[in-house]
mmCIF file of C-alpha atoms and ligand atoms in Angstrom:
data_model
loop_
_atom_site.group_PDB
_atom_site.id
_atom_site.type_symbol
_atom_site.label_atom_id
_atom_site.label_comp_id
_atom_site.label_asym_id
_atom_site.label_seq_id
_atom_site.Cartn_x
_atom_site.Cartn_y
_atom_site.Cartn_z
ATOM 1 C CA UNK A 1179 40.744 -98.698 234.787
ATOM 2 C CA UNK A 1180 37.593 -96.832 233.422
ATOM 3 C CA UNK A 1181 36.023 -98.872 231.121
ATOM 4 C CA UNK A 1182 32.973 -101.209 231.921
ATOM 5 C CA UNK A 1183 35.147 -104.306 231.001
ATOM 6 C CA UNK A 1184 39.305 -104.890 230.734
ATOM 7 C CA UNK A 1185 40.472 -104.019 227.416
ATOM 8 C CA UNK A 1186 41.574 -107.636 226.767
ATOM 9 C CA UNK A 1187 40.783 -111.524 227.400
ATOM 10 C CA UNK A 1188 42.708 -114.540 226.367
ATOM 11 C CA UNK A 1189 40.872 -117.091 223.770
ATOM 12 C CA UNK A 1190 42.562 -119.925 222.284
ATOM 13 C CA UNK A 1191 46.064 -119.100 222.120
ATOM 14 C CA UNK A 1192 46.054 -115.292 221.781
ATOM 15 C CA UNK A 1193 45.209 -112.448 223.562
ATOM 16 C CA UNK A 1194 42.651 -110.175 221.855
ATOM 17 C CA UNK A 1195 40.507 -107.385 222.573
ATOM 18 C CA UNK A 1196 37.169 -108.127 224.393
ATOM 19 C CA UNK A 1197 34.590 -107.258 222.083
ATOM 20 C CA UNK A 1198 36.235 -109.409 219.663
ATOM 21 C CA UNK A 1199 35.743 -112.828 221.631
ATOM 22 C CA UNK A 1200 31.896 -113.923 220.470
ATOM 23 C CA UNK A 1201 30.361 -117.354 219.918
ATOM 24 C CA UNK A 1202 26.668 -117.517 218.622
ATOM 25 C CA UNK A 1203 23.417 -117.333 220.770
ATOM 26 C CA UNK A 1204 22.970 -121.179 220.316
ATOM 27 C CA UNK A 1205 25.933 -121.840 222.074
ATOM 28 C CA UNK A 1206 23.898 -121.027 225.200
ATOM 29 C CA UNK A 1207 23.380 -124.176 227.522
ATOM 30 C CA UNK A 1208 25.747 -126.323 225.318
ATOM 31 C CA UNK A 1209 29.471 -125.673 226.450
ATOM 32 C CA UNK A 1210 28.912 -125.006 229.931
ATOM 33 C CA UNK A 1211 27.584 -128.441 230.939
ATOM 34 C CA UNK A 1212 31.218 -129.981 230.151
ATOM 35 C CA UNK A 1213 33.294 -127.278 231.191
ATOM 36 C CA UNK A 1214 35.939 -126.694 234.103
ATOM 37 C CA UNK A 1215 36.849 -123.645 235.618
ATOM 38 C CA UNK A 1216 39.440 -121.894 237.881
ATOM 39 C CA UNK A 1217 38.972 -119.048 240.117
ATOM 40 C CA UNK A 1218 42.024 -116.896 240.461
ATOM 41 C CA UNK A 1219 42.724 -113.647 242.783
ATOM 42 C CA UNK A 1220 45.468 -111.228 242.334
ATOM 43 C CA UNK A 1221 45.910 -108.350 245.218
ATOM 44 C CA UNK A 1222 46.743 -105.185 244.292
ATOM 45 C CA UNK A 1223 49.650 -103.568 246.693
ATOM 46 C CA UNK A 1224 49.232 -99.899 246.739
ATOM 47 C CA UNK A 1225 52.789 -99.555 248.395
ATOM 48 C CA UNK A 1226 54.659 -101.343 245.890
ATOM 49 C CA UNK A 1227 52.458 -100.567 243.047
ATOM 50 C CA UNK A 1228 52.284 -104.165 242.157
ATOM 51 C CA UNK A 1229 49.418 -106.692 241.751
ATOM 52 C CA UNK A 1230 50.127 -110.581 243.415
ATOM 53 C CA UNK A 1231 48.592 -113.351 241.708
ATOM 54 C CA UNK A 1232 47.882 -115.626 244.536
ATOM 55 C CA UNK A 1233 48.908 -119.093 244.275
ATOM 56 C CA UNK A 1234 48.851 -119.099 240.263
ATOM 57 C CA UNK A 1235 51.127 -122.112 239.435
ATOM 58 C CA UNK A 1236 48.658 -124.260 241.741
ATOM 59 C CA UNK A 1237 45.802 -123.055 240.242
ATOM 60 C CA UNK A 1238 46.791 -123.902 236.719
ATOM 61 C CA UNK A 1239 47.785 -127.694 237.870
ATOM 62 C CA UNK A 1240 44.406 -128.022 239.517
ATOM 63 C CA UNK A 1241 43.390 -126.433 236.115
ATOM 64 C CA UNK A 1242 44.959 -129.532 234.406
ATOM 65 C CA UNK A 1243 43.871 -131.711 236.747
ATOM 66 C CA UNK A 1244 40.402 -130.772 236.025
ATOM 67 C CA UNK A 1245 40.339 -130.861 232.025
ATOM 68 C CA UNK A 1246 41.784 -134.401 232.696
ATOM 69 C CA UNK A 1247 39.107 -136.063 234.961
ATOM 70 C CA UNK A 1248 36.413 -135.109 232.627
ATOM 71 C CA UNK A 1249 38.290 -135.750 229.330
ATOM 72 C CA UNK A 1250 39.429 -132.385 227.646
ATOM 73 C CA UNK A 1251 42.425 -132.327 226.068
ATOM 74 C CA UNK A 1252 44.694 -129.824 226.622
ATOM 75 C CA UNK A 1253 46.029 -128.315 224.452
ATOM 76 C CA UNK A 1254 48.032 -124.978 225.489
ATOM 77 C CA UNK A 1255 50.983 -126.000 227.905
ATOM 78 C CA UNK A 1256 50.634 -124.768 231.625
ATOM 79 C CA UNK A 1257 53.426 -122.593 231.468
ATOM 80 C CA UNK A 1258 51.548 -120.370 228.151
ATOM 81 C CA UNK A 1259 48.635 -120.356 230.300
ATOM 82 C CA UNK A 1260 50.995 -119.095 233.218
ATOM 83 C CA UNK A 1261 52.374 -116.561 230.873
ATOM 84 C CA UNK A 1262 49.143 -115.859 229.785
ATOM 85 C CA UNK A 1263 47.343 -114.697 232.824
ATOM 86 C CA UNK A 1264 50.376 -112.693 233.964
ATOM 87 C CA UNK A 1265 50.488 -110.610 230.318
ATOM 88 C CA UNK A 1266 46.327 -110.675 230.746
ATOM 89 C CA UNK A 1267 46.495 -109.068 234.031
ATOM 90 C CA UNK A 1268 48.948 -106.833 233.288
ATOM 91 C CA UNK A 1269 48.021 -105.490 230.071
ATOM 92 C CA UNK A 1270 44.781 -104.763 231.720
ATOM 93 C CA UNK A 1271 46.042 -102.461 233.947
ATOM 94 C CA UNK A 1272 44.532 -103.786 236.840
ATOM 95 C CA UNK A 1273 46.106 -101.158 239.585
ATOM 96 C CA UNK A 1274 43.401 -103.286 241.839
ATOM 97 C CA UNK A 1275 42.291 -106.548 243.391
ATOM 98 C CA UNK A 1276 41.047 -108.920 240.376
ATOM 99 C CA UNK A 1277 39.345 -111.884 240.016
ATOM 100 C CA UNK A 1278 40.637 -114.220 237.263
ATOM 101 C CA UNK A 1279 38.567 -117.103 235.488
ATOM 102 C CA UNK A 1280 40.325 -119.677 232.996
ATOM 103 C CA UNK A 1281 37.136 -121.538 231.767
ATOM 104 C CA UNK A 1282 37.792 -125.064 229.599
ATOM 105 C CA UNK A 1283 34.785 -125.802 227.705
ATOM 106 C CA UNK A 1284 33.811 -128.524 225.079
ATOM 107 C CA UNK A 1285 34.085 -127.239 221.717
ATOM 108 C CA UNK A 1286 34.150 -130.153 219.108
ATOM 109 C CA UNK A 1287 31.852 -133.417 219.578
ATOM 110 C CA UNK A 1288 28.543 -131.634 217.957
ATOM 111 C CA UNK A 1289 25.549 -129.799 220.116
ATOM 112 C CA UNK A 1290 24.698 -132.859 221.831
ATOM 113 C CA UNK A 1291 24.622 -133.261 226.280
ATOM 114 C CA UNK A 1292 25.727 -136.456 225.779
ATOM 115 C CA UNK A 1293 28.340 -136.873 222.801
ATOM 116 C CA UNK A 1294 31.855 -136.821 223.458
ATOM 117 C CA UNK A 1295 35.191 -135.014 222.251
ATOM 118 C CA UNK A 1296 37.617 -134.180 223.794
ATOM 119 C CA UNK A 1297 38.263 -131.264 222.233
ATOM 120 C CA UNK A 1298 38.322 -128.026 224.477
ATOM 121 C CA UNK A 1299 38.913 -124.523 224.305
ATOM 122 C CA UNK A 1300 40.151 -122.214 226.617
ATOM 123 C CA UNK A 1301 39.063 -118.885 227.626
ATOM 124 C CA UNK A 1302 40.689 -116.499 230.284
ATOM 125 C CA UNK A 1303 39.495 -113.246 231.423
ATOM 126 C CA UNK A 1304 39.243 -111.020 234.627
ATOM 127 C CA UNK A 1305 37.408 -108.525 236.220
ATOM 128 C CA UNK A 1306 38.053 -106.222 239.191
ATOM 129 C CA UNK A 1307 36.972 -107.786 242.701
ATOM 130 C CA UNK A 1308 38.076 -106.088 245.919
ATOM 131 C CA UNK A 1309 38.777 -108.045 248.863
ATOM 132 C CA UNK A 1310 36.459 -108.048 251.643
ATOM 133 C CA UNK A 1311 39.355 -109.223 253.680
ATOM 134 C CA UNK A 1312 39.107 -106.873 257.235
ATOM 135 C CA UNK A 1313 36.135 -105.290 256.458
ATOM 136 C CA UNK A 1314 34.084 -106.794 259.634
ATOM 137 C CA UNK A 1315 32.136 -109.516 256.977
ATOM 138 C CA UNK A 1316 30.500 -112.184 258.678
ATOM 139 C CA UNK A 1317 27.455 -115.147 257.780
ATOM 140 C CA UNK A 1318 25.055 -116.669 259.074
ATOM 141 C CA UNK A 1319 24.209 -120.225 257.988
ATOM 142 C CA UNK A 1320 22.450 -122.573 258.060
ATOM 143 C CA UNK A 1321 22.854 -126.624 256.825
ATOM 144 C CA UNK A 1322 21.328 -127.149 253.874
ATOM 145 C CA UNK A 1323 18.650 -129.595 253.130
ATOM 146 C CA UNK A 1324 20.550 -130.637 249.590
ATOM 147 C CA UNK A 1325 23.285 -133.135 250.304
ATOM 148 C CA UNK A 1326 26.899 -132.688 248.862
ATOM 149 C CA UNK A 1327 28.077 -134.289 245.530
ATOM 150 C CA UNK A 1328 29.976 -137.316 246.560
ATOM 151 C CA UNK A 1329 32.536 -138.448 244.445
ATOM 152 C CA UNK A 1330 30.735 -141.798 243.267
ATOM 153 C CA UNK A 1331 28.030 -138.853 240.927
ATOM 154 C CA UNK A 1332 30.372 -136.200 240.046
ATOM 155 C CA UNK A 1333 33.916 -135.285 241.073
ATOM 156 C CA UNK A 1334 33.794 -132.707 244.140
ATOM 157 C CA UNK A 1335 37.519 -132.160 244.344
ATOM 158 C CA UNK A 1336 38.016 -130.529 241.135
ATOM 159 C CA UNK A 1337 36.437 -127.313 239.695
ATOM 160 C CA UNK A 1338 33.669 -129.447 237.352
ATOM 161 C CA UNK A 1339 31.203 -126.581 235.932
ATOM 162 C CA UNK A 1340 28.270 -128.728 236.820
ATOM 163 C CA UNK A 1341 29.190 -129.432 240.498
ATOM 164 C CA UNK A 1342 28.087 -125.877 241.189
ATOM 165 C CA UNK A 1343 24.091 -126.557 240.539
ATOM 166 C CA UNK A 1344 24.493 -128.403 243.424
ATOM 167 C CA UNK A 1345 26.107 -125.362 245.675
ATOM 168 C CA UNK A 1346 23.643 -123.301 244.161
ATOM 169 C CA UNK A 1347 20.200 -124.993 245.004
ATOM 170 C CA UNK A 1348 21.926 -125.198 249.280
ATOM 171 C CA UNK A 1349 22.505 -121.518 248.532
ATOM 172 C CA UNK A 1350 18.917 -120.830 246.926
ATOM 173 C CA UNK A 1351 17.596 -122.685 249.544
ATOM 174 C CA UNK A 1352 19.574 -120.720 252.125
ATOM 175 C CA UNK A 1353 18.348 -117.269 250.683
ATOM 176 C CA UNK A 1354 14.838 -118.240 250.808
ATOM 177 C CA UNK A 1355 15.099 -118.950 254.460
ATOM 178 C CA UNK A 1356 16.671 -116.098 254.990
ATOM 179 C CA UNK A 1357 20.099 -117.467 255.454
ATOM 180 C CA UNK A 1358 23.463 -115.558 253.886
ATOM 181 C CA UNK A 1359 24.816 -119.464 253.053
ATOM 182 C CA UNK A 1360 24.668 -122.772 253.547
ATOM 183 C CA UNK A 1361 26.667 -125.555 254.982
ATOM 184 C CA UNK A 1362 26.156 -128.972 252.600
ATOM 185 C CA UNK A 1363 26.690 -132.307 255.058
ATOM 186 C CA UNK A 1364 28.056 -135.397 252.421
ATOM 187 C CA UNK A 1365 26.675 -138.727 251.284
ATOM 188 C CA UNK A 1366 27.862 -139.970 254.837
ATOM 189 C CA UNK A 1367 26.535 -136.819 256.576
ATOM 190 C CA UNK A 1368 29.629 -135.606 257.695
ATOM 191 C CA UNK A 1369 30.206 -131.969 256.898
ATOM 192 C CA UNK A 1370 31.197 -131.004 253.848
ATOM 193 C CA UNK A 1371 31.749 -127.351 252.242
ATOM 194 C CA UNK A 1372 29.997 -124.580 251.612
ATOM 195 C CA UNK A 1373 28.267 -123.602 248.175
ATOM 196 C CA UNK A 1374 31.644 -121.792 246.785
ATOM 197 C CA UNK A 1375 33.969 -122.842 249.589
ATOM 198 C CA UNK A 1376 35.843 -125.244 252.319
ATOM 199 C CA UNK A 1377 34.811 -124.889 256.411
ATOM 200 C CA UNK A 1378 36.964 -124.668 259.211
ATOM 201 C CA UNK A 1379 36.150 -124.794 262.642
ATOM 202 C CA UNK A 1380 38.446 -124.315 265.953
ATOM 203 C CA UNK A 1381 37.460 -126.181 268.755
ATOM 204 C CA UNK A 1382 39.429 -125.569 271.963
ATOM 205 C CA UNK A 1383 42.191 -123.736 270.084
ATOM 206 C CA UNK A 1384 42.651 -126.680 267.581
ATOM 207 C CA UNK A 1385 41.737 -126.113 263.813
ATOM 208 C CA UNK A 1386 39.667 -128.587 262.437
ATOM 209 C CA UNK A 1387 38.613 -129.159 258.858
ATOM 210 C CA UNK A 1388 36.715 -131.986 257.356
ATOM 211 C CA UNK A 1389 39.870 -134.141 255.334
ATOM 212 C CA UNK A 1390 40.383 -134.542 251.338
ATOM 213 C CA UNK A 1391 37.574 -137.540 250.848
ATOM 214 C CA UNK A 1392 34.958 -135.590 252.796
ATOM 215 C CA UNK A 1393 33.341 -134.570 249.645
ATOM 216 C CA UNK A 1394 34.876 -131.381 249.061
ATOM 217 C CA UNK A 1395 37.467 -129.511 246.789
ATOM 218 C CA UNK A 1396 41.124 -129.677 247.004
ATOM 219 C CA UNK A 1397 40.811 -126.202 247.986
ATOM 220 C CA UNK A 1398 44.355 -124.189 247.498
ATOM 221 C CA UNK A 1399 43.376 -121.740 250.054
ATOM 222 C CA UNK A 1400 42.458 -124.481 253.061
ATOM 223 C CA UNK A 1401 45.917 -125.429 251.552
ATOM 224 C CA UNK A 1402 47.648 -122.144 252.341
ATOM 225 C CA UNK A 1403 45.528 -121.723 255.812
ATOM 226 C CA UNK A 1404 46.582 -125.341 257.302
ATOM 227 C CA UNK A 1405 49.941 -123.943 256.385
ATOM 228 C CA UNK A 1406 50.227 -120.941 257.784
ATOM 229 C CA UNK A 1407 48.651 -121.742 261.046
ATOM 230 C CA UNK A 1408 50.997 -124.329 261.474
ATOM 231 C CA UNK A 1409 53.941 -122.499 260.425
ATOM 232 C CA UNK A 1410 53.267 -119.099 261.329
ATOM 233 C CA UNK A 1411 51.063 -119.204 264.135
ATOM 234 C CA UNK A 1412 51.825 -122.379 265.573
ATOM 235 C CA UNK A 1413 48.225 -123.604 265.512
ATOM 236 C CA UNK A 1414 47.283 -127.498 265.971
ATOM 237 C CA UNK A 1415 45.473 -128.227 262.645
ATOM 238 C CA UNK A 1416 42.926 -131.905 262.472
ATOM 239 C CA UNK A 1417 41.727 -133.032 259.087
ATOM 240 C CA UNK A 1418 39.174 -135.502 259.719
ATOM 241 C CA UNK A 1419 35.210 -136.147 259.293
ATOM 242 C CA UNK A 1420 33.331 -133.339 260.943
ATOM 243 C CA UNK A 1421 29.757 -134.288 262.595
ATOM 244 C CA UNK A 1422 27.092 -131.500 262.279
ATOM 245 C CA UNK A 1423 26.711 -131.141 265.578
ATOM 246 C CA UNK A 1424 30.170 -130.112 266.168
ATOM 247 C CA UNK A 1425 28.994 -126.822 264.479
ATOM 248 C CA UNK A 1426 27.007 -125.833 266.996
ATOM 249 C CA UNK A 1427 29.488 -125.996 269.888
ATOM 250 C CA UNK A 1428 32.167 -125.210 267.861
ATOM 251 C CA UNK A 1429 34.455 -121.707 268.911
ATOM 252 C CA UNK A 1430 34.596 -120.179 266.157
ATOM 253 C CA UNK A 1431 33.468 -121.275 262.163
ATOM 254 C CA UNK A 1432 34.869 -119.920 258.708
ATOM 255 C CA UNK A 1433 34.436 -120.140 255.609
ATOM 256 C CA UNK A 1434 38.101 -120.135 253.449
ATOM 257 C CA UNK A 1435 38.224 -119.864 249.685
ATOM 258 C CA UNK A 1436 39.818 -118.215 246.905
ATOM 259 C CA UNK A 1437 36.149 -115.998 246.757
ATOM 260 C CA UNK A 1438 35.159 -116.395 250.130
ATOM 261 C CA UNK A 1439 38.945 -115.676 251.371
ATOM 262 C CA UNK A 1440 37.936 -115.766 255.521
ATOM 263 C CA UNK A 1441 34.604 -115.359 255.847
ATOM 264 C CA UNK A 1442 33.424 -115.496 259.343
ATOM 265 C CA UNK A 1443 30.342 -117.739 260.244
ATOM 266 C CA UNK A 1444 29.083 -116.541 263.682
ATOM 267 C CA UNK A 1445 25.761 -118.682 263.814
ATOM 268 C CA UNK A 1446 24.712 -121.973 262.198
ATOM 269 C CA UNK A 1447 21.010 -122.553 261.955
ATOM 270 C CA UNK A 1448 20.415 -119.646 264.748
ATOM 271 C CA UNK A 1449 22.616 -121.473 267.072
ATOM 272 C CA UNK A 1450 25.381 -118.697 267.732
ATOM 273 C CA UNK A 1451 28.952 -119.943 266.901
ATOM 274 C CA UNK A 1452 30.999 -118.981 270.475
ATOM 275 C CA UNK A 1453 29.879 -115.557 271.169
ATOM 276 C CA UNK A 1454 28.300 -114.809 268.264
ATOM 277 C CA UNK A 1455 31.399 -112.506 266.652
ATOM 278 C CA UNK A 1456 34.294 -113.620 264.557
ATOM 279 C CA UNK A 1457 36.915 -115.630 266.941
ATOM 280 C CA UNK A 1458 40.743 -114.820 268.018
ATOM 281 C CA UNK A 1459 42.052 -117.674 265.410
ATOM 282 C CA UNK A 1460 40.109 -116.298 262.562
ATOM 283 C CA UNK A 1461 40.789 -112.792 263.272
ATOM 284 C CA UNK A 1462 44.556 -113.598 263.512
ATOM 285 C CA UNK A 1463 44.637 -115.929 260.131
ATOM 286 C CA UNK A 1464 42.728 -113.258 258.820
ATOM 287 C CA UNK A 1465 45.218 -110.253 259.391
ATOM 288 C CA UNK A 1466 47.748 -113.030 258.158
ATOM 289 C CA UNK A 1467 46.356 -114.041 254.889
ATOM 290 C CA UNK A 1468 45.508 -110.668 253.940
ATOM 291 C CA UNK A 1469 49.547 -109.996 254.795
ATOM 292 C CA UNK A 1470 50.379 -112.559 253.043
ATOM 293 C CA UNK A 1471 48.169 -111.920 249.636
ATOM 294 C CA UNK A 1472 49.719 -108.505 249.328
ATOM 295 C CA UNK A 1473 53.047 -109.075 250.428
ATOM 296 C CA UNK A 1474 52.794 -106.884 252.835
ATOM 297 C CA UNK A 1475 53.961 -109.739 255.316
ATOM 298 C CA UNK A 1476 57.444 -111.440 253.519
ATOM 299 C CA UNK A 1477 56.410 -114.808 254.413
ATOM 300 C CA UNK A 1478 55.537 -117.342 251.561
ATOM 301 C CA UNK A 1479 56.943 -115.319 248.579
ATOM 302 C CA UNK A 1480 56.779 -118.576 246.490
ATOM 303 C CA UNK A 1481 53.425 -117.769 246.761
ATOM 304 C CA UNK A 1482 52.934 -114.606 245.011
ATOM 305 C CA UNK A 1483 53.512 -114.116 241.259
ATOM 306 C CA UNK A 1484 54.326 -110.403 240.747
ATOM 307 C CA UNK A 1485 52.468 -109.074 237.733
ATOM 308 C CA UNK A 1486 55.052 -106.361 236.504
ATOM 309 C CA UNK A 1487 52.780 -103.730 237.197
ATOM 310 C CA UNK A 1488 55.617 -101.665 239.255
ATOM 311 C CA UNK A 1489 58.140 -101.982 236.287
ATOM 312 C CA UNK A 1490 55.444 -100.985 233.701
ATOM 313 C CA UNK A 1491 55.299 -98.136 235.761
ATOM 314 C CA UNK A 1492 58.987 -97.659 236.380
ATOM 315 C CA UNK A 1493 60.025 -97.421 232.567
ATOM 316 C CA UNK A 1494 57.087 -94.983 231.974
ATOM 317 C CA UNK A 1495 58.602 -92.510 234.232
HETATM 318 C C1 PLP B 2544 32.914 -125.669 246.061
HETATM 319 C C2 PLP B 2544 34.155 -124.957 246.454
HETATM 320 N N1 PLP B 2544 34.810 -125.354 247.549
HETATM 321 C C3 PLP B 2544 35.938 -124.742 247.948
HETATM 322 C C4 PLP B 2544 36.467 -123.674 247.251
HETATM 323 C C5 PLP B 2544 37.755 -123.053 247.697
HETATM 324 O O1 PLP B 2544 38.778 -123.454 246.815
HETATM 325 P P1 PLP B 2544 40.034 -122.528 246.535
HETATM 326 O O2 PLP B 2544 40.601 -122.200 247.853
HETATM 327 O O3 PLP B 2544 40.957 -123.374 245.740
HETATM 328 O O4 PLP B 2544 39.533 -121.346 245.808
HETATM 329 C C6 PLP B 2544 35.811 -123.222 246.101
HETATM 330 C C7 PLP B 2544 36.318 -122.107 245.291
HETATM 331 O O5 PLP B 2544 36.661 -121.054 245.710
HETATM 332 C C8 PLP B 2544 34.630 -123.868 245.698
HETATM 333 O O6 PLP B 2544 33.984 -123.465 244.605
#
């Protein structure tokens, strides 16, 4: 792909070239206080010259999920937005790893924070992303002064547009200090997440990751992680409330998200995490995951939705 931008995006039922999708200036500010998001990755597999969206069915449900909890009706079926994304993706001619972002936003109800209709429209588009998957990536971190959403202010475990000022002042904060990220403890000061992503920590060869009501998102790839490590790897896996302190004397720390895929942490405010490089667990779900995504390892087909990439290239012969 050469252009600047994909050729297409998705708005409100049809698919239509990108400079044709505009909204006025005074928009700005308005929508994006009521919206919910998804963030979607497809792998490109040079091999099989075919893209794998990752997880896509469970994205869109979480996408429901979302639009529901804060009141936006939906009103384009799962399975057209399914369709959607796949005919997005492909008619894009991404030949490479892409990010893709369904947005739900409040479009009826007036300009007005707090007035309220429920009706939403829906935007999809994507954008090239490689993986940073096994390219030696690693954080350091430290805990953030800012405390985690907790589910009695806004909802943490779904993709609410607004729950990411709160990610973003730990990460600000984190920057300034001259952190790469930031570790946000919850309301009960267990740990929490990260600004964009879920934490897992392996402490004498067990995984642990704080649980479901810790304040966090229902994160598809911790999902897909707990699964394949005990599945594939035969890995002990704990979800339970995770002290702070159990960061610094922790084996190895990672970040896991559909952005933040594994992302090594190897210290947490300057205290190194084991011996201060990525661990044998997260190099080994690493190698997996990144198997997985590209279906380059068979395993967990159900979890790969093949664009049609190969067969658009197949009749072009
Ligand atoms: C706050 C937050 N936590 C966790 C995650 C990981 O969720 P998922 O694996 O579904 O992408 C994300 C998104 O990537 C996120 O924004």
């Amino acid at each position: 792909m050469t252009e600047a931008h994909p050729k297409y995006l998705w708005w409100n039922g049809r698919q239509m070239p990108w400079e044709d999708a505009t909204i006025h200036v005074t928009e700005l500010g308005w929508s994006t206080v009521g919206a919910i998001f998804e963030g979607i990755r497809a792998y490109w597999n040079p091999e099989q010259g075919e893209a794998y969206i990752f997880r896509l069915r469970e994205h869109m449900v979480r996408f429901s999920q979302s639009m529901k909890l804060v009141r936006l009706r939906q009103d384009y079926p799962t399975e057209q937005l399914i369709e959607a994304i796949i005919q997005l993706v492909r008619d894009n001619n991404h030949r490479e790893d892409v990010y893709i972002r369904p947005l739900a936003y409040r479009s009826g109800g007036g300009k007005s924070l707090s007035g309220f209709s429920d009706e939403a429209s829906i935007l999809i588009n994507t954008r090239p992303n490689p993986s940073h998957l096994l390219t030696g990536m690693v954080q350091h971190a430290c805990v953030s002064s800012w405390t985690r959403i907790s589910d009695t202010v806004m909802p943490p475990r779904v993709k609410n547009m607004s729950n990411y000022r709160n990610g973003q002042l730990a990460a600000m904060e984190a920057a300034t200090n001259g952190y790469d990220t930031a570790i946000l403890l919850n309301a009960q000061g267990k740990v929490a997440e990260g600004p964009g992503a879920c934490l897992m920590l392996v402490r004498n060869g067990r995984l642990i990751t704080p649980d479901v009501t810790s304040s966090i998102l229902e994160s598809i790839t911790r999902d897909a992680l707990i699964t394949m490590a005990r599945e594939d790897l035969g890995i002990e896996v704990i979800e339970r409330p995770v002290d702070r302190t159990e960061l610094y004397i922790a084996d190895e720390v990672f970040f896991c998200g559909t952005a933040a895929e594994i992302t090594p942490i190897v210290s947490v405010d300057r205290y190194p995490v084991g011996d201060g490089t990525p661990g044998p667990i997260t190099r080994r779900l690493e190698q997996l995951y990144h198997d997985v995504l590209r279906g380059i390892d068979p395993r967990h087909a159900e979890w790969r939705t093949p664009v049609g990439l190969a067969q658009v290239a197949a009749t072009a012969d």
